[in-house]
Amino acid sequence: MKRFLILFAIMLVVSVGLMWAMMAQNGYDLFAPEMSGMMLVAVLVAMYVSFRISRILAKRAERAEGGSPLKGAQKSKLSGLFNSKSQALQAREARVAARRKQLIAEGKLEEEAPAEPEVAPTPPGEAPTRVPQSASVADKMAARRERYKRAKEEGKI
């Protein structure tokens, strides 16, 4: 409530100040009796904007306390707006993980090992044409040279 009141006061001052400046520039008086409707609109807009901002900030703080997967990133001001997963997606991921564990326990599903890229074994004395992504730069360049050489021999280049 304290955050809402502070935001409301700031928004009200800004909106009334902008309206007063625009009206004074055109030769009108903002505090004339005819302008009471405009003042009511300014108060309502300030209330709405303050309420929305305070709800967004409250939800962001609630998400940060709720064990979000973005522990460190959640602390920054804009990361919560762009990087957070919806609660529905988090619930679905939890259901899928629980079902996977259940199927593995029942023996209906095999546990997946991290897949490593298969590299065809090269005969001895021949340079490899493909190397794993984790290979050194020198090995990658040697494989590229070999591919280029073979393509040139086959007339593809």
mmCIF file of C-alpha atoms in Angstrom:
data_model
loop_
_atom_site.group_PDB
_atom_site.id
_atom_site.type_symbol
_atom_site.label_atom_id
_atom_site.label_comp_id
_atom_site.label_asym_id
_atom_site.label_seq_id
_atom_site.Cartn_x
_atom_site.Cartn_y
_atom_site.Cartn_z
ATOM 1 C CA MET A 1 0.000 0.000 0.000
ATOM 2 C CA LYS A 2 2.898 2.314 0.804
ATOM 3 C CA ARG A 3 4.405 1.736 -2.657
ATOM 4 C CA PHE A 4 1.021 2.433 -4.277
ATOM 5 C CA LEU A 5 0.590 5.712 -2.402
ATOM 6 C CA ILE A 6 4.084 6.902 -3.287
ATOM 7 C CA LEU A 7 3.578 5.995 -6.949
ATOM 8 C CA PHE A 8 0.129 7.600 -6.923
ATOM 9 C CA ALA A 9 1.531 10.855 -5.554
ATOM 10 C CA ILE A 10 4.281 10.922 -8.168
ATOM 11 C CA MET A 11 1.911 10.063 -11.028
ATOM 12 C CA LEU A 12 -0.634 12.648 -9.891
ATOM 13 C CA VAL A 13 1.975 15.400 -9.726
ATOM 14 C CA VAL A 14 3.310 14.465 -13.165
ATOM 15 C CA SER A 15 -0.115 14.234 -14.813
ATOM 16 C CA VAL A 16 -1.432 17.473 -13.263
ATOM 17 C CA GLY A 17 1.820 19.242 -14.124
ATOM 18 C CA LEU A 18 1.632 18.157 -17.751
ATOM 19 C CA MET A 19 -2.027 19.110 -18.009
ATOM 20 C CA TRP A 20 -1.392 22.489 -16.385
ATOM 21 C CA ALA A 21 1.493 23.210 -18.785
ATOM 22 C CA MET A 22 -0.577 22.271 -21.836
ATOM 23 C CA MET A 23 -3.609 24.255 -20.682
ATOM 24 C CA ALA A 24 -1.515 27.324 -19.759
ATOM 25 C CA GLN A 25 0.145 27.222 -23.182
ATOM 26 C CA ASN A 26 -3.293 27.375 -24.833
ATOM 27 C CA GLY A 27 -4.605 30.076 -22.503
ATOM 28 C CA TYR A 28 -6.902 27.998 -20.275
ATOM 29 C CA ASP A 29 -7.071 27.682 -16.515
ATOM 30 C CA LEU A 30 -6.783 24.120 -15.230
ATOM 31 C CA PHE A 31 -8.468 24.963 -11.943
ATOM 32 C CA ALA A 32 -11.569 26.526 -13.526
ATOM 33 C CA PRO A 33 -14.874 24.816 -12.595
ATOM 34 C CA GLU A 34 -15.310 23.528 -16.168
ATOM 35 C CA MET A 35 -12.087 21.543 -15.867
ATOM 36 C CA SER A 36 -13.148 19.475 -12.850
ATOM 37 C CA GLY A 37 -13.811 16.516 -15.176
ATOM 38 C CA MET A 38 -10.237 16.720 -16.450
ATOM 39 C CA MET A 39 -8.928 16.737 -12.893
ATOM 40 C CA LEU A 40 -11.006 13.643 -12.144
ATOM 41 C CA VAL A 41 -9.533 11.937 -15.223
ATOM 42 C CA ALA A 42 -6.007 12.857 -14.083
ATOM 43 C CA VAL A 43 -6.650 11.340 -10.637
ATOM 44 C CA LEU A 44 -8.146 8.156 -12.122
ATOM 45 C CA VAL A 45 -5.288 7.704 -14.575
ATOM 46 C CA ALA A 46 -2.723 8.243 -11.839
ATOM 47 C CA MET A 47 -4.502 5.670 -9.657
ATOM 48 C CA TYR A 48 -4.643 3.096 -12.457
ATOM 49 C CA VAL A 49 -1.014 3.494 -13.485
ATOM 50 C CA SER A 50 0.149 3.362 -9.864
ATOM 51 C CA PHE A 51 -1.895 0.229 -9.219
ATOM 52 C CA ARG A 52 -0.519 -1.546 -12.300
ATOM 53 C CA ILE A 53 3.092 -0.630 -11.504
ATOM 54 C CA SER A 54 2.772 -1.706 -7.869
ATOM 55 C CA ARG A 55 1.214 -5.072 -8.921
ATOM 56 C CA ILE A 56 4.017 -5.700 -11.424
ATOM 57 C CA LEU A 57 6.660 -4.943 -8.806
ATOM 58 C CA ALA A 58 4.892 -7.133 -6.227
ATOM 59 C CA LYS A 59 4.713 -10.076 -8.648
ATOM 60 C CA ARG A 60 8.385 -9.668 -9.530
ATOM 61 C CA ALA A 61 9.350 -9.704 -5.840
ATOM 62 C CA GLU A 62 7.115 -12.752 -5.250
ATOM 63 C CA ARG A 63 8.759 -14.591 -8.153
ATOM 64 C CA ALA A 64 12.226 -13.764 -6.825
ATOM 65 C CA GLU A 65 11.339 -15.273 -3.431
ATOM 66 C CA GLY A 66 9.596 -18.294 -4.947
ATOM 67 C CA GLY A 67 12.742 -20.106 -6.051
ATOM 68 C CA SER A 68 12.812 -19.050 -9.665
ATOM 69 C CA PRO A 69 15.335 -20.879 -11.861
ATOM 70 C CA LEU A 70 16.862 -17.488 -12.656
ATOM 71 C CA LYS A 71 18.345 -16.974 -9.209
ATOM 72 C CA GLY A 72 21.080 -14.457 -9.990
ATOM 73 C CA ALA A 73 19.466 -12.976 -13.074
ATOM 74 C CA GLN A 74 16.213 -12.307 -11.203
ATOM 75 C CA LYS A 75 17.951 -9.598 -9.192
ATOM 76 C CA SER A 76 18.350 -7.276 -12.183
ATOM 77 C CA LYS A 77 15.545 -4.894 -12.969
ATOM 78 C CA LEU A 78 14.630 -5.942 -16.509
ATOM 79 C CA SER A 79 15.539 -9.630 -16.504
ATOM 80 C CA GLY A 80 12.290 -10.639 -14.841
ATOM 81 C CA LEU A 81 10.313 -9.099 -17.666
ATOM 82 C CA PHE A 82 12.110 -10.962 -20.439
ATOM 83 C CA ASN A 83 13.562 -14.166 -18.982
ATOM 84 C CA SER A 84 10.952 -15.611 -16.698
ATOM 85 C CA LYS A 85 8.975 -18.765 -17.437
ATOM 86 C CA SER A 86 5.242 -18.749 -16.937
ATOM 87 C CA GLN A 87 3.816 -20.732 -14.051
ATOM 88 C CA ALA A 88 1.998 -22.995 -16.506
ATOM 89 C CA LEU A 89 5.273 -23.860 -18.251
ATOM 90 C CA GLN A 90 7.005 -24.527 -14.941
ATOM 91 C CA ALA A 91 4.134 -26.792 -13.847
ATOM 92 C CA ARG A 92 4.266 -28.681 -17.154
ATOM 93 C CA GLU A 93 8.035 -29.186 -16.886
ATOM 94 C CA ALA A 94 7.572 -30.548 -13.363
ATOM 95 C CA ARG A 95 4.828 -32.960 -14.552
ATOM 96 C CA VAL A 96 6.977 -34.178 -17.453
ATOM 97 C CA ALA A 97 9.983 -34.752 -15.169
ATOM 98 C CA ALA A 98 7.856 -36.645 -12.634
ATOM 99 C CA ARG A 99 6.321 -38.820 -15.359
ATOM 100 C CA ARG A 100 9.777 -39.532 -16.825
ATOM 101 C CA LYS A 101 11.047 -40.657 -13.405
ATOM 102 C CA GLN A 102 7.977 -42.854 -12.953
ATOM 103 C CA LEU A 103 8.446 -44.522 -16.360
ATOM 104 C CA ILE A 104 12.152 -45.100 -15.688
ATOM 105 C CA ALA A 105 11.298 -46.674 -12.313
ATOM 106 C CA GLU A 106 8.737 -48.978 -14.001
ATOM 107 C CA GLY A 107 11.301 -49.968 -16.620
ATOM 108 C CA LYS A 108 9.251 -48.651 -19.548
ATOM 109 C CA LEU A 109 11.765 -45.971 -20.411
ATOM 110 C CA GLU A 110 15.534 -46.016 -20.456
ATOM 111 C CA GLU A 111 17.485 -43.253 -18.858
ATOM 112 C CA GLU A 112 19.134 -41.119 -21.489
ATOM 113 C CA ALA A 113 22.867 -40.622 -21.337
ATOM 114 C CA PRO A 114 24.199 -37.347 -22.692
ATOM 115 C CA ALA A 115 24.562 -37.863 -26.402
ATOM 116 C CA GLU A 116 28.021 -37.375 -27.810
ATOM 117 C CA PRO A 117 28.366 -36.689 -31.487
ATOM 118 C CA GLU A 118 29.280 -39.783 -33.411
ATOM 119 C CA VAL A 119 32.431 -39.433 -35.414
ATOM 120 C CA ALA A 120 33.075 -42.111 -37.972
ATOM 121 C CA PRO A 121 36.371 -43.822 -37.251
ATOM 122 C CA THR A 122 38.945 -43.080 -39.894
ATOM 123 C CA PRO A 123 41.183 -45.774 -41.257
ATOM 124 C CA PRO A 124 44.793 -45.516 -40.101
ATOM 125 C CA GLY A 125 46.933 -43.259 -42.247
ATOM 126 C CA GLU A 126 43.950 -41.193 -43.425
ATOM 127 C CA ALA A 127 43.068 -37.754 -42.094
ATOM 128 C CA PRO A 128 39.604 -37.396 -40.528
ATOM 129 C CA THR A 129 37.009 -35.255 -42.310
ATOM 130 C CA ARG A 130 34.836 -34.696 -39.239
ATOM 131 C CA VAL A 131 35.879 -34.040 -35.667
ATOM 132 C CA PRO A 132 33.809 -33.441 -32.526
ATOM 133 C CA GLN A 133 32.876 -29.882 -31.696
ATOM 134 C CA SER A 134 35.033 -30.041 -28.605
ATOM 135 C CA ALA A 135 38.163 -30.775 -30.681
ATOM 136 C CA SER A 136 40.983 -28.270 -30.841
ATOM 137 C CA VAL A 137 41.090 -25.595 -33.515
ATOM 138 C CA ALA A 138 44.070 -27.265 -35.151
ATOM 139 C CA ASP A 139 42.140 -30.559 -35.496
ATOM 140 C CA LYS A 140 39.116 -28.731 -36.876
ATOM 141 C CA MET A 141 41.219 -26.926 -39.454
ATOM 142 C CA ALA A 142 42.984 -30.156 -40.442
ATOM 143 C CA ALA A 143 39.606 -31.823 -40.998
ATOM 144 C CA ARG A 144 38.460 -28.859 -43.056
ATOM 145 C CA ARG A 145 41.596 -29.019 -45.206
ATOM 146 C CA GLU A 146 40.985 -32.730 -45.762
ATOM 147 C CA ARG A 147 37.350 -32.139 -46.781
ATOM 148 C CA TYR A 148 38.455 -29.412 -49.175
ATOM 149 C CA LYS A 149 41.152 -31.649 -50.657
ATOM 150 C CA ARG A 150 38.701 -34.532 -51.190
ATOM 151 C CA ALA A 151 36.085 -32.233 -52.722
ATOM 152 C CA LYS A 152 38.683 -30.872 -55.137
ATOM 153 C CA GLU A 153 39.763 -34.402 -56.091
ATOM 154 C CA GLU A 154 36.163 -35.395 -56.758
ATOM 155 C CA GLY A 155 35.665 -32.328 -58.947
ATOM 156 C CA LYS A 156 33.063 -30.724 -56.740
ATOM 157 C CA ILE A 157 35.065 -27.529 -56.450
#
